[in-house]
Amino acid sequence: MRRLVFWLALVCLTIRSAAWAHAETTLEKIERTGVLTIGTRTGSPPFAYVNKNNEWVGFSIDLVEKSILPVISKKLNKTIKLEKKESAPPTRIPLLTSNAVDLIAETMTDTQSRRDSVDFSLTYFATGAQFLVKKGSPIKGIQTIAGKRIAAQQGSTNARIIRERVPNAKLLEFPDQPAAFQALVQGQVQAYTNDGIQLAGLKAKAQRPDEWLVVGDFYSYEPYGMAMRKNDSDFRQVVNIGLMEAIESGKYFELYDKWFGPKGEVPYPLSPDTKRFLQMQVVPK
C-alpha cells in the first residue's frame, strides 16, 4: 500500500512538473488569441487618456500600436489586434501576474524593487517628480512641503520618496490621477506630486490652465519602461526590438513630436541629452 501511494504521488508530481514546464508563454498566448492586451491609463495625458471624442488615445498607446504590434505580427506571421484595459499604480502588477494583460504601457517607472515582480523593456521616456500647485502657493519644491498636505498616487515612487525624505509632510494617497487632481482643485490638499510630464499634461487639460503651476526641480529620476511578466525573454526581446526600431527609424521622434511637440497635446521639448540617451539604447543589428 505504501508503495502504491508513493507511485501515485510520483505520477502526480511528474504531471504537475510537465504542466509547469509547458506553461504558455506570452507570445504563445498572443498567437492563440490573436490579441495583444495592454494595461494603460485613462487619465494621464498625453501618454494615455480618453479624449473629448471618447477615444482612448495617447503616446504610449501609439508607441505600442505603431511600433511593437507590427513586430509581434511579423514574428507570429498573423495580424494581431490590440486590446486595452485600464491600469493604475495599485492594479498594474496584479493585472500582469494574473495574465489579464500582457504588457503595461503607461507611466510606469522602472525601479529595482518593481523588478522583483516584473521585467521591463528599455527606457522609452525619462522625467522626474515635481509639484502641481495653484498660483501664489508657498510651495516651490520638495524643500518647502514640510507640514503641508500633499497628494500622490497610491503605489507611486513619488509617494515613497516623500515618505522617506519629508516624513512630516501630510501625505494623502489617491487611487488615480483624476482623483488626486480633484482633491487639489477642491482644496483638500495644497499640492499634487507626480512626474513632471504628467503634471504638465494635467495643467494643459485643466479648465483654466493659467491657474496652475508646475514647480520645483526634479527630486527623483523617473525612467519609464513597459512592464511584462518575469522570465519571458522572447516577448521582452520582441518589445525591445519594436522600440529600438522606432528610435532608429525616427518613428519614435515623429510620435514624440505629435504628442509633445510645439503643436502637440502637451508641449514638452525633448532635450538633446535625452534624445542621445534613447539612441544609445539601440543595439546594433
PDB file of C-alpha atoms in Angstrom:
ATOM      1  CA  MET A   1       0.000   0.000   0.000  1.00  0.00           C
ATOM      2  CA  ARG A   2       2.795   2.397   0.878  1.00  0.00           C
ATOM      3  CA  ARG A   3       4.442   1.626  -2.452  1.00  0.00           C
ATOM      4  CA  LEU A   4       1.203   2.371  -4.310  1.00  0.00           C
ATOM      5  CA  VAL A   5       0.825   5.703  -2.518  1.00  0.00           C
ATOM      6  CA  PHE A   6       4.449   6.541  -3.342  1.00  0.00           C
ATOM      7  CA  TRP A   7       3.996   5.811  -7.056  1.00  0.00           C
ATOM      8  CA  LEU A   8       0.737   7.757  -7.230  1.00  0.00           C
ATOM      9  CA  ALA A   9       2.425  10.733  -5.613  1.00  0.00           C
ATOM     10  CA  LEU A  10       5.316  10.456  -8.044  1.00  0.00           C
ATOM     11  CA  VAL A  11       2.948  10.337 -11.034  1.00  0.00           C
ATOM     12  CA  CYS A  12       1.100  13.448  -9.790  1.00  0.00           C
ATOM     13  CA  LEU A  13       4.385  15.292  -9.296  1.00  0.00           C
ATOM     14  CA  THR A  14       5.537  14.323 -12.787  1.00  0.00           C
ATOM     15  CA  ILE A  15       2.292  15.540 -14.361  1.00  0.00           C
ATOM     16  CA  ARG A  16       2.448  18.813 -12.421  1.00  0.00           C
ATOM     17  CA  SER A  17       6.095  19.344 -13.391  1.00  0.00           C
ATOM     18  CA  ALA A  18       5.245  18.718 -17.039  1.00  0.00           C
ATOM     19  CA  ALA A  19       2.454  21.293 -16.846  1.00  0.00           C
ATOM     20  CA  TRP A  20       4.850  23.839 -15.324  1.00  0.00           C
ATOM     21  CA  ALA A  21       7.448  23.086 -17.981  1.00  0.00           C
ATOM     22  CA  HIS A  22       4.920  23.752 -20.749  1.00  0.00           C
ATOM     23  CA  ALA A  23       3.265  26.836 -19.277  1.00  0.00           C
ATOM     24  CA  GLU A  24       2.034  29.118 -22.038  1.00  0.00           C
ATOM     25  CA  THR A  25       4.398  31.969 -22.876  1.00  0.00           C
ATOM     26  CA  THR A  26       3.117  35.450 -23.659  1.00  0.00           C
ATOM     27  CA  LEU A  27       3.819  35.042 -27.374  1.00  0.00           C
ATOM     28  CA  GLU A  28       2.009  31.683 -27.395  1.00  0.00           C
ATOM     29  CA  LYS A  29      -0.973  33.322 -25.670  1.00  0.00           C
ATOM     30  CA  ILE A  30      -0.989  36.165 -28.213  1.00  0.00           C
ATOM     31  CA  GLU A  31      -0.722  33.680 -31.091  1.00  0.00           C
ATOM     32  CA  ARG A  32      -3.627  31.625 -29.708  1.00  0.00           C
ATOM     33  CA  THR A  33      -5.922  34.601 -29.073  1.00  0.00           C
ATOM     34  CA  GLY A  34      -4.801  36.898 -31.876  1.00  0.00           C
ATOM     35  CA  VAL A  35      -4.770  39.749 -29.349  1.00  0.00           C
ATOM     36  CA  LEU A  36      -2.107  41.766 -27.514  1.00  0.00           C
ATOM     37  CA  THR A  37      -3.720  43.109 -24.334  1.00  0.00           C
ATOM     38  CA  ILE A  38      -2.112  46.149 -22.738  1.00  0.00           C
ATOM     39  CA  GLY A  39      -2.774  47.828 -19.438  1.00  0.00           C
ATOM     40  CA  THR A  40      -2.796  51.605 -19.769  1.00  0.00           C
ATOM     41  CA  ARG A  41      -4.309  54.747 -18.283  1.00  0.00           C
ATOM     42  CA  THR A  42      -7.499  56.698 -18.945  1.00  0.00           C
ATOM     43  CA  GLY A  43      -6.488  59.980 -17.303  1.00  0.00           C
ATOM     44  CA  SER A  44      -2.764  60.578 -17.931  1.00  0.00           C
ATOM     45  CA  PRO A  45      -2.486  62.897 -20.934  1.00  0.00           C
ATOM     46  CA  PRO A  46      -0.716  62.712 -23.257  1.00  0.00           C
ATOM     47  CA  PHE A  47       0.511  59.160 -22.519  1.00  0.00           C
ATOM     48  CA  ALA A  48      -2.930  57.557 -22.318  1.00  0.00           C
ATOM     49  CA  TYR A  49      -6.317  59.164 -21.748  1.00  0.00           C
ATOM     50  CA  VAL A  50      -9.884  59.372 -23.022  1.00  0.00           C
ATOM     51  CA  ASN A  51     -10.258  62.470 -25.178  1.00  0.00           C
ATOM     52  CA  LYS A  52     -13.300  64.711 -25.716  1.00  0.00           C
ATOM     53  CA  ASN A  53     -14.497  62.382 -28.504  1.00  0.00           C
ATOM     54  CA  ASN A  54     -14.468  59.463 -26.030  1.00  0.00           C
ATOM     55  CA  GLU A  55     -11.468  57.919 -27.831  1.00  0.00           C
ATOM     56  CA  TRP A  56      -8.745  56.127 -25.864  1.00  0.00           C
ATOM     57  CA  VAL A  57      -5.548  57.693 -27.185  1.00  0.00           C
ATOM     58  CA  GLY A  58      -2.026  58.712 -26.232  1.00  0.00           C
ATOM     59  CA  PHE A  59       1.705  58.494 -26.842  1.00  0.00           C
ATOM     60  CA  SER A  60       2.254  55.135 -25.144  1.00  0.00           C
ATOM     61  CA  ILE A  61      -0.740  53.627 -26.959  1.00  0.00           C
ATOM     62  CA  ASP A  62       0.579  54.897 -30.307  1.00  0.00           C
ATOM     63  CA  LEU A  63       4.024  53.530 -29.499  1.00  0.00           C
ATOM     64  CA  VAL A  64       2.596  50.048 -28.948  1.00  0.00           C
ATOM     65  CA  GLU A  65       0.217  50.168 -31.901  1.00  0.00           C
ATOM     66  CA  LYS A  66       2.638  51.576 -34.466  1.00  0.00           C
ATOM     67  CA  SER A  67       5.964  50.124 -33.302  1.00  0.00           C
ATOM     68  CA  ILE A  68       5.540  46.997 -31.178  1.00  0.00           C
ATOM     69  CA  LEU A  69       2.367  45.456 -32.634  1.00  0.00           C
ATOM     70  CA  PRO A  70       3.814  45.221 -36.189  1.00  0.00           C
ATOM     71  CA  VAL A  71       6.909  43.389 -34.871  1.00  0.00           C
ATOM     72  CA  ILE A  72       4.727  40.888 -32.991  1.00  0.00           C
ATOM     73  CA  SER A  73       2.515  40.365 -36.058  1.00  0.00           C
ATOM     74  CA  LYS A  74       5.554  39.771 -38.223  1.00  0.00           C
ATOM     75  CA  LYS A  75       7.086  37.291 -35.790  1.00  0.00           C
ATOM     76  CA  LEU A  76       3.849  35.313 -35.447  1.00  0.00           C
ATOM     77  CA  ASN A  77       3.042  35.637 -39.151  1.00  0.00           C
ATOM     78  CA  LYS A  78      -0.509  36.764 -38.455  1.00  0.00           C
ATOM     79  CA  THR A  79      -2.369  40.005 -37.849  1.00  0.00           C
ATOM     80  CA  ILE A  80      -2.554  40.747 -34.120  1.00  0.00           C
ATOM     81  CA  LYS A  81      -5.174  43.085 -32.696  1.00  0.00           C
ATOM     82  CA  LEU A  82      -4.663  45.496 -29.806  1.00  0.00           C
ATOM     83  CA  GLU A  83      -6.920  45.435 -26.762  1.00  0.00           C
ATOM     84  CA  LYS A  84      -6.712  47.975 -23.927  1.00  0.00           C
ATOM     85  CA  LYS A  85      -7.590  47.615 -20.256  1.00  0.00           C
ATOM     86  CA  GLU A  86      -7.387  50.317 -17.626  1.00  0.00           C
ATOM     87  CA  SER A  87      -4.471  50.084 -15.206  1.00  0.00           C
ATOM     88  CA  ALA A  88      -3.285  52.226 -12.292  1.00  0.00           C
ATOM     89  CA  PRO A  89      -0.356  52.010  -9.854  1.00  0.00           C
ATOM     90  CA  PRO A  90      -2.157  49.669  -7.401  1.00  0.00           C
ATOM     91  CA  THR A  91      -3.514  47.356 -10.132  1.00  0.00           C
ATOM     92  CA  ARG A  92      -0.943  47.135 -12.914  1.00  0.00           C
ATOM     93  CA  ILE A  93       1.340  44.429 -11.455  1.00  0.00           C
ATOM     94  CA  PRO A  94      -1.629  42.243 -10.400  1.00  0.00           C
ATOM     95  CA  LEU A  95      -3.057  42.656 -13.922  1.00  0.00           C
ATOM     96  CA  LEU A  96       0.201  41.297 -15.327  1.00  0.00           C
ATOM     97  CA  THR A  97       0.730  38.459 -12.898  1.00  0.00           C
ATOM     98  CA  SER A  98      -2.890  37.281 -13.294  1.00  0.00           C
ATOM     99  CA  ASN A  99      -2.492  37.210 -17.120  1.00  0.00           C
ATOM    100  CA  ALA A 100      -5.275  39.791 -17.510  1.00  0.00           C
ATOM    101  CA  VAL A 101      -2.875  41.910 -19.594  1.00  0.00           C
ATOM    102  CA  ASP A 102       0.337  41.117 -21.469  1.00  0.00           C
ATOM    103  CA  LEU A 103       2.091  44.480 -21.272  1.00  0.00           C
ATOM    104  CA  ILE A 104       1.835  47.623 -19.156  1.00  0.00           C
ATOM    105  CA  ALA A 105       2.202  50.602 -21.485  1.00  0.00           C
ATOM    106  CA  GLU A 106       1.828  53.791 -19.469  1.00  0.00           C
ATOM    107  CA  THR A 107       3.693  55.983 -16.998  1.00  0.00           C
ATOM    108  CA  MET A 108       5.391  53.218 -15.009  1.00  0.00           C
ATOM    109  CA  THR A 109       8.837  53.910 -13.584  1.00  0.00           C
ATOM    110  CA  ASP A 110      11.393  51.114 -13.882  1.00  0.00           C
ATOM    111  CA  THR A 111      12.677  50.551 -10.327  1.00  0.00           C
ATOM    112  CA  GLN A 112      14.808  47.889  -8.665  1.00  0.00           C
ATOM    113  CA  SER A 113      12.002  46.924  -6.287  1.00  0.00           C
ATOM    114  CA  ARG A 114       9.488  46.506  -9.121  1.00  0.00           C
ATOM    115  CA  ARG A 115      11.951  44.278 -10.945  1.00  0.00           C
ATOM    116  CA  ASP A 116      11.367  41.729  -8.194  1.00  0.00           C
ATOM    117  CA  SER A 117       7.850  41.273  -9.606  1.00  0.00           C
ATOM    118  CA  VAL A 118       8.046  42.165 -13.310  1.00  0.00           C
ATOM    119  CA  ASP A 119      10.506  42.676 -16.144  1.00  0.00           C
ATOM    120  CA  PHE A 120      10.880  45.969 -18.020  1.00  0.00           C
ATOM    121  CA  SER A 121      11.623  46.995 -21.568  1.00  0.00           C
ATOM    122  CA  LEU A 122      14.310  49.524 -22.343  1.00  0.00           C
ATOM    123  CA  THR A 123      13.536  53.076 -21.178  1.00  0.00           C
ATOM    124  CA  TYR A 124      11.150  54.838 -23.560  1.00  0.00           C
ATOM    125  CA  PHE A 125      10.722  58.120 -21.637  1.00  0.00           C
ATOM    126  CA  ALA A 126      12.585  59.909 -18.854  1.00  0.00           C
ATOM    127  CA  THR A 127      11.295  62.567 -16.479  1.00  0.00           C
ATOM    128  CA  GLY A 128      11.364  63.477 -12.762  1.00  0.00           C
ATOM    129  CA  ALA A 129       8.970  64.297  -9.924  1.00  0.00           C
ATOM    130  CA  GLN A 130       7.706  67.845  -9.281  1.00  0.00           C
ATOM    131  CA  PHE A 131       4.611  69.546  -7.792  1.00  0.00           C
ATOM    132  CA  LEU A 132       1.419  70.997  -9.233  1.00  0.00           C
ATOM    133  CA  VAL A 133       0.122  73.963  -7.219  1.00  0.00           C
ATOM    134  CA  LYS A 134      -2.243  76.886  -7.515  1.00  0.00           C
ATOM    135  CA  LYS A 135      -0.668  80.187  -8.500  1.00  0.00           C
ATOM    136  CA  GLY A 136       0.535  82.027  -5.421  1.00  0.00           C
ATOM    137  CA  SER A 137       1.204  78.850  -3.448  1.00  0.00           C
ATOM    138  CA  PRO A 138       4.116  78.984  -0.973  1.00  0.00           C
ATOM    139  CA  ILE A 139       5.205  75.542  -2.186  1.00  0.00           C
ATOM    140  CA  LYS A 140       8.177  75.928  -4.516  1.00  0.00           C
ATOM    141  CA  GLY A 141       9.639  72.419  -4.378  1.00  0.00           C
ATOM    142  CA  ILE A 142      10.322  69.495  -2.067  1.00  0.00           C
ATOM    143  CA  GLN A 143      12.219  71.740   0.366  1.00  0.00           C
ATOM    144  CA  THR A 144       9.001  73.655   1.167  1.00  0.00           C
ATOM    145  CA  ILE A 145       6.431  70.892   1.763  1.00  0.00           C
ATOM    146  CA  ALA A 146       7.065  70.151   5.471  1.00  0.00           C
ATOM    147  CA  GLY A 147       3.716  70.227   7.278  1.00  0.00           C
ATOM    148  CA  LYS A 148       1.794  70.703   4.008  1.00  0.00           C
ATOM    149  CA  ARG A 149      -0.983  68.457   2.663  1.00  0.00           C
ATOM    150  CA  ILE A 150       0.423  66.703  -0.399  1.00  0.00           C
ATOM    151  CA  ALA A 151      -1.475  64.405  -2.775  1.00  0.00           C
ATOM    152  CA  ALA A 152       0.174  61.467  -4.527  1.00  0.00           C
ATOM    153  CA  GLN A 153      -0.990  58.321  -6.284  1.00  0.00           C
ATOM    154  CA  GLN A 154      -1.141  55.070  -4.362  1.00  0.00           C
ATOM    155  CA  GLY A 155       1.812  52.813  -5.124  1.00  0.00           C
ATOM    156  CA  SER A 156       3.803  55.536  -6.873  1.00  0.00           C
ATOM    157  CA  THR A 157       7.532  56.101  -6.493  1.00  0.00           C
ATOM    158  CA  ASN A 158       6.737  59.751  -5.692  1.00  0.00           C
ATOM    159  CA  ALA A 159       4.741  58.767  -2.597  1.00  0.00           C
ATOM    160  CA  ARG A 160       7.553  56.531  -1.361  1.00  0.00           C
ATOM    161  CA  ILE A 161      10.172  59.261  -1.783  1.00  0.00           C
ATOM    162  CA  ILE A 162       8.040  61.857   0.024  1.00  0.00           C
ATOM    163  CA  ARG A 163       7.540  59.497   2.959  1.00  0.00           C
ATOM    164  CA  GLU A 164      11.295  58.847   3.146  1.00  0.00           C
ATOM    165  CA  ARG A 165      12.607  62.370   2.614  1.00  0.00           C
ATOM    166  CA  VAL A 166       9.902  64.553   4.201  1.00  0.00           C
ATOM    167  CA  PRO A 167       8.178  62.373   6.829  1.00  0.00           C
ATOM    168  CA  ASN A 168       6.446  65.390   8.398  1.00  0.00           C
ATOM    169  CA  ALA A 169       4.628  66.239   5.164  1.00  0.00           C
ATOM    170  CA  LYS A 170       0.952  65.264   5.359  1.00  0.00           C
ATOM    171  CA  LEU A 171       0.814  62.761   2.511  1.00  0.00           C
ATOM    172  CA  LEU A 172      -2.604  61.749   1.167  1.00  0.00           C
ATOM    173  CA  GLU A 173      -2.659  58.956  -1.419  1.00  0.00           C
ATOM    174  CA  PHE A 174      -5.329  58.601  -4.113  1.00  0.00           C
ATOM    175  CA  PRO A 175      -6.152  55.701  -6.447  1.00  0.00           C
ATOM    176  CA  ASP A 176      -5.523  57.617  -9.670  1.00  0.00           C
ATOM    177  CA  GLN A 177      -4.505  60.963 -11.120  1.00  0.00           C
ATOM    178  CA  PRO A 178      -8.012  62.429 -11.689  1.00  0.00           C
ATOM    179  CA  ALA A 179      -8.891  61.786  -8.021  1.00  0.00           C
ATOM    180  CA  ALA A 180      -5.662  63.408  -6.808  1.00  0.00           C
ATOM    181  CA  PHE A 181      -6.167  66.455  -9.035  1.00  0.00           C
ATOM    182  CA  GLN A 182      -9.786  66.784  -7.900  1.00  0.00           C
ATOM    183  CA  ALA A 183      -8.573  66.866  -4.294  1.00  0.00           C
ATOM    184  CA  LEU A 184      -6.223  69.701  -5.251  1.00  0.00           C
ATOM    185  CA  VAL A 185      -8.991  71.605  -7.048  1.00  0.00           C
ATOM    186  CA  GLN A 186     -11.272  71.266  -4.010  1.00  0.00           C
ATOM    187  CA  GLY A 187      -8.585  72.438  -1.598  1.00  0.00           C
ATOM    188  CA  GLN A 188      -8.272  69.128   0.271  1.00  0.00           C
ATOM    189  CA  VAL A 189      -4.519  69.251  -0.448  1.00  0.00           C
ATOM    190  CA  GLN A 190      -2.081  72.067  -1.181  1.00  0.00           C
ATOM    191  CA  ALA A 191      -0.074  70.323  -3.897  1.00  0.00           C
ATOM    192  CA  TYR A 192      -0.145  67.229  -6.057  1.00  0.00           C
ATOM    193  CA  THR A 193       3.151  65.498  -6.723  1.00  0.00           C
ATOM    194  CA  ASN A 194       3.796  63.328  -9.737  1.00  0.00           C
ATOM    195  CA  ASP A 195       6.202  63.099 -12.644  1.00  0.00           C
ATOM    196  CA  GLY A 196       6.722  66.485 -14.267  1.00  0.00           C
ATOM    197  CA  ILE A 197       5.377  65.428 -17.646  1.00  0.00           C
ATOM    198  CA  GLN A 198       2.129  64.163 -16.103  1.00  0.00           C
ATOM    199  CA  LEU A 199       1.664  67.398 -14.201  1.00  0.00           C
ATOM    200  CA  ALA A 200       2.257  69.344 -17.408  1.00  0.00           C
ATOM    201  CA  GLY A 201      -0.466  67.237 -19.018  1.00  0.00           C
ATOM    202  CA  LEU A 202      -2.903  67.969 -16.195  1.00  0.00           C
ATOM    203  CA  LYS A 203      -2.198  71.693 -16.367  1.00  0.00           C
ATOM    204  CA  ALA A 204      -2.676  71.732 -20.140  1.00  0.00           C
ATOM    205  CA  LYS A 205      -6.023  69.908 -19.892  1.00  0.00           C
ATOM    206  CA  ALA A 206      -7.367  71.833 -16.886  1.00  0.00           C
ATOM    207  CA  GLN A 207     -10.401  74.094 -17.321  1.00  0.00           C
ATOM    208  CA  ARG A 208      -8.265  77.143 -16.504  1.00  0.00           C
ATOM    209  CA  PRO A 209      -4.631  76.195 -17.158  1.00  0.00           C
ATOM    210  CA  ASP A 210      -3.329  79.612 -16.135  1.00  0.00           C
ATOM    211  CA  GLU A 211      -4.416  78.995 -12.528  1.00  0.00           C
ATOM    212  CA  TRP A 212      -1.851  76.223 -12.083  1.00  0.00           C
ATOM    213  CA  LEU A 213       1.936  75.984 -11.925  1.00  0.00           C
ATOM    214  CA  VAL A 214       4.357  73.060 -12.116  1.00  0.00           C
ATOM    215  CA  VAL A 215       7.078  73.900  -9.581  1.00  0.00           C
ATOM    216  CA  GLY A 216      10.341  72.620  -8.158  1.00  0.00           C
ATOM    217  CA  ASP A 217      13.439  70.934  -9.508  1.00  0.00           C
ATOM    218  CA  PHE A 218      13.211  67.213 -10.196  1.00  0.00           C
ATOM    219  CA  TYR A 219      13.532  65.413  -6.863  1.00  0.00           C
ATOM    220  CA  SER A 220      13.649  61.982  -8.482  1.00  0.00           C
ATOM    221  CA  TYR A 221      14.659  60.271 -11.719  1.00  0.00           C
ATOM    222  CA  GLU A 222      11.741  58.506 -13.399  1.00  0.00           C
ATOM    223  CA  PRO A 223      12.715  56.260 -16.338  1.00  0.00           C
ATOM    224  CA  TYR A 224       9.528  54.846 -17.882  1.00  0.00           C
ATOM    225  CA  GLY A 225       9.611  51.289 -19.161  1.00  0.00           C
ATOM    226  CA  MET A 226       6.958  48.899 -20.434  1.00  0.00           C
ATOM    227  CA  ALA A 227       6.405  46.133 -17.891  1.00  0.00           C
ATOM    228  CA  MET A 228       5.770  42.457 -18.598  1.00  0.00           C
ATOM    229  CA  ARG A 229       5.745  39.134 -16.812  1.00  0.00           C
ATOM    230  CA  LYS A 230       9.092  37.965 -15.471  1.00  0.00           C
ATOM    231  CA  ASN A 231      11.351  35.486 -17.219  1.00  0.00           C
ATOM    232  CA  ASP A 232       9.700  35.715 -20.646  1.00  0.00           C
ATOM    233  CA  SER A 233      12.752  36.713 -22.641  1.00  0.00           C
ATOM    234  CA  ASP A 234      11.251  36.034 -26.091  1.00  0.00           C
ATOM    235  CA  PHE A 235       8.432  38.506 -25.507  1.00  0.00           C
ATOM    236  CA  ARG A 236      10.738  41.080 -23.923  1.00  0.00           C
ATOM    237  CA  GLN A 237      13.024  40.815 -26.939  1.00  0.00           C
ATOM    238  CA  VAL A 238      10.133  41.472 -29.343  1.00  0.00           C
ATOM    239  CA  VAL A 239       9.010  44.525 -27.333  1.00  0.00           C
ATOM    240  CA  ASN A 240      12.558  45.892 -27.254  1.00  0.00           C
ATOM    241  CA  ILE A 241      13.053  45.310 -30.972  1.00  0.00           C
ATOM    242  CA  GLY A 242       9.895  47.318 -31.655  1.00  0.00           C
ATOM    243  CA  LEU A 243      11.104  50.199 -29.503  1.00  0.00           C
ATOM    244  CA  MET A 244      14.656  50.111 -30.885  1.00  0.00           C
ATOM    245  CA  GLU A 245      13.443  50.077 -34.491  1.00  0.00           C
ATOM    246  CA  ALA A 246      11.140  53.018 -33.727  1.00  0.00           C
ATOM    247  CA  ILE A 247      14.044  55.014 -32.274  1.00  0.00           C
ATOM    248  CA  GLU A 248      16.455  54.066 -35.059  1.00  0.00           C
ATOM    249  CA  SER A 249      13.979  54.777 -37.890  1.00  0.00           C
ATOM    250  CA  GLY A 250      12.809  58.075 -36.410  1.00  0.00           C
ATOM    251  CA  LYS A 251       9.232  56.836 -35.899  1.00  0.00           C
ATOM    252  CA  TYR A 252       9.613  57.343 -32.128  1.00  0.00           C
ATOM    253  CA  PHE A 253      10.541  61.014 -32.623  1.00  0.00           C
ATOM    254  CA  GLU A 254       7.618  61.543 -35.018  1.00  0.00           C
ATOM    255  CA  LEU A 255       5.243  60.238 -32.346  1.00  0.00           C
ATOM    256  CA  TYR A 256       7.009  62.313 -29.708  1.00  0.00           C
ATOM    257  CA  ASP A 257       6.514  65.449 -31.787  1.00  0.00           C
ATOM    258  CA  LYS A 258       2.830  64.562 -32.336  1.00  0.00           C
ATOM    259  CA  TRP A 259       2.167  64.442 -28.594  1.00  0.00           C
ATOM    260  CA  PHE A 260       4.896  66.604 -27.034  1.00  0.00           C
ATOM    261  CA  GLY A 261       5.962  68.941 -29.827  1.00  0.00           C
ATOM    262  CA  PRO A 262       5.053  72.669 -30.122  1.00  0.00           C
ATOM    263  CA  LYS A 263       1.642  71.757 -31.591  1.00  0.00           C
ATOM    264  CA  GLY A 264       1.195  68.611 -29.505  1.00  0.00           C
ATOM    265  CA  GLU A 265      -1.228  67.890 -26.716  1.00  0.00           C
ATOM    266  CA  VAL A 266       1.368  68.721 -24.044  1.00  0.00           C
ATOM    267  CA  PRO A 267       4.415  70.664 -25.303  1.00  0.00           C
ATOM    268  CA  TYR A 268       7.469  69.155 -23.578  1.00  0.00           C
ATOM    269  CA  PRO A 269      10.690  69.665 -25.568  1.00  0.00           C
ATOM    270  CA  LEU A 270      12.982  66.663 -25.950  1.00  0.00           C
ATOM    271  CA  SER A 271      16.428  67.665 -24.718  1.00  0.00           C
ATOM    272  CA  PRO A 272      19.478  66.700 -26.812  1.00  0.00           C
ATOM    273  CA  ASP A 273      20.813  64.655 -23.871  1.00  0.00           C
ATOM    274  CA  THR A 274      17.601  62.661 -23.562  1.00  0.00           C
ATOM    275  CA  LYS A 275      17.467  62.048 -27.310  1.00  0.00           C
ATOM    276  CA  ARG A 276      21.042  60.805 -27.239  1.00  0.00           C
ATOM    277  CA  PHE A 277      20.261  58.556 -24.273  1.00  0.00           C
ATOM    278  CA  LEU A 278      17.363  56.976 -26.173  1.00  0.00           C
ATOM    279  CA  GLN A 279      19.544  56.425 -29.229  1.00  0.00           C
ATOM    280  CA  MET A 280      22.323  54.851 -27.179  1.00  0.00           C
ATOM    281  CA  GLN A 281      19.929  52.092 -26.081  1.00  0.00           C
ATOM    282  CA  VAL A 282      19.643  50.810 -29.663  1.00  0.00           C
ATOM    283  CA  VAL A 283      21.675  47.615 -30.027  1.00  0.00           C
ATOM    284  CA  PRO A 284      23.378  47.127 -33.426  1.00  0.00           C
ATOM    285  CA  LYS A 285      21.769  44.520 -35.671  1.00  0.00           C
TER     286      LYS A 285
END
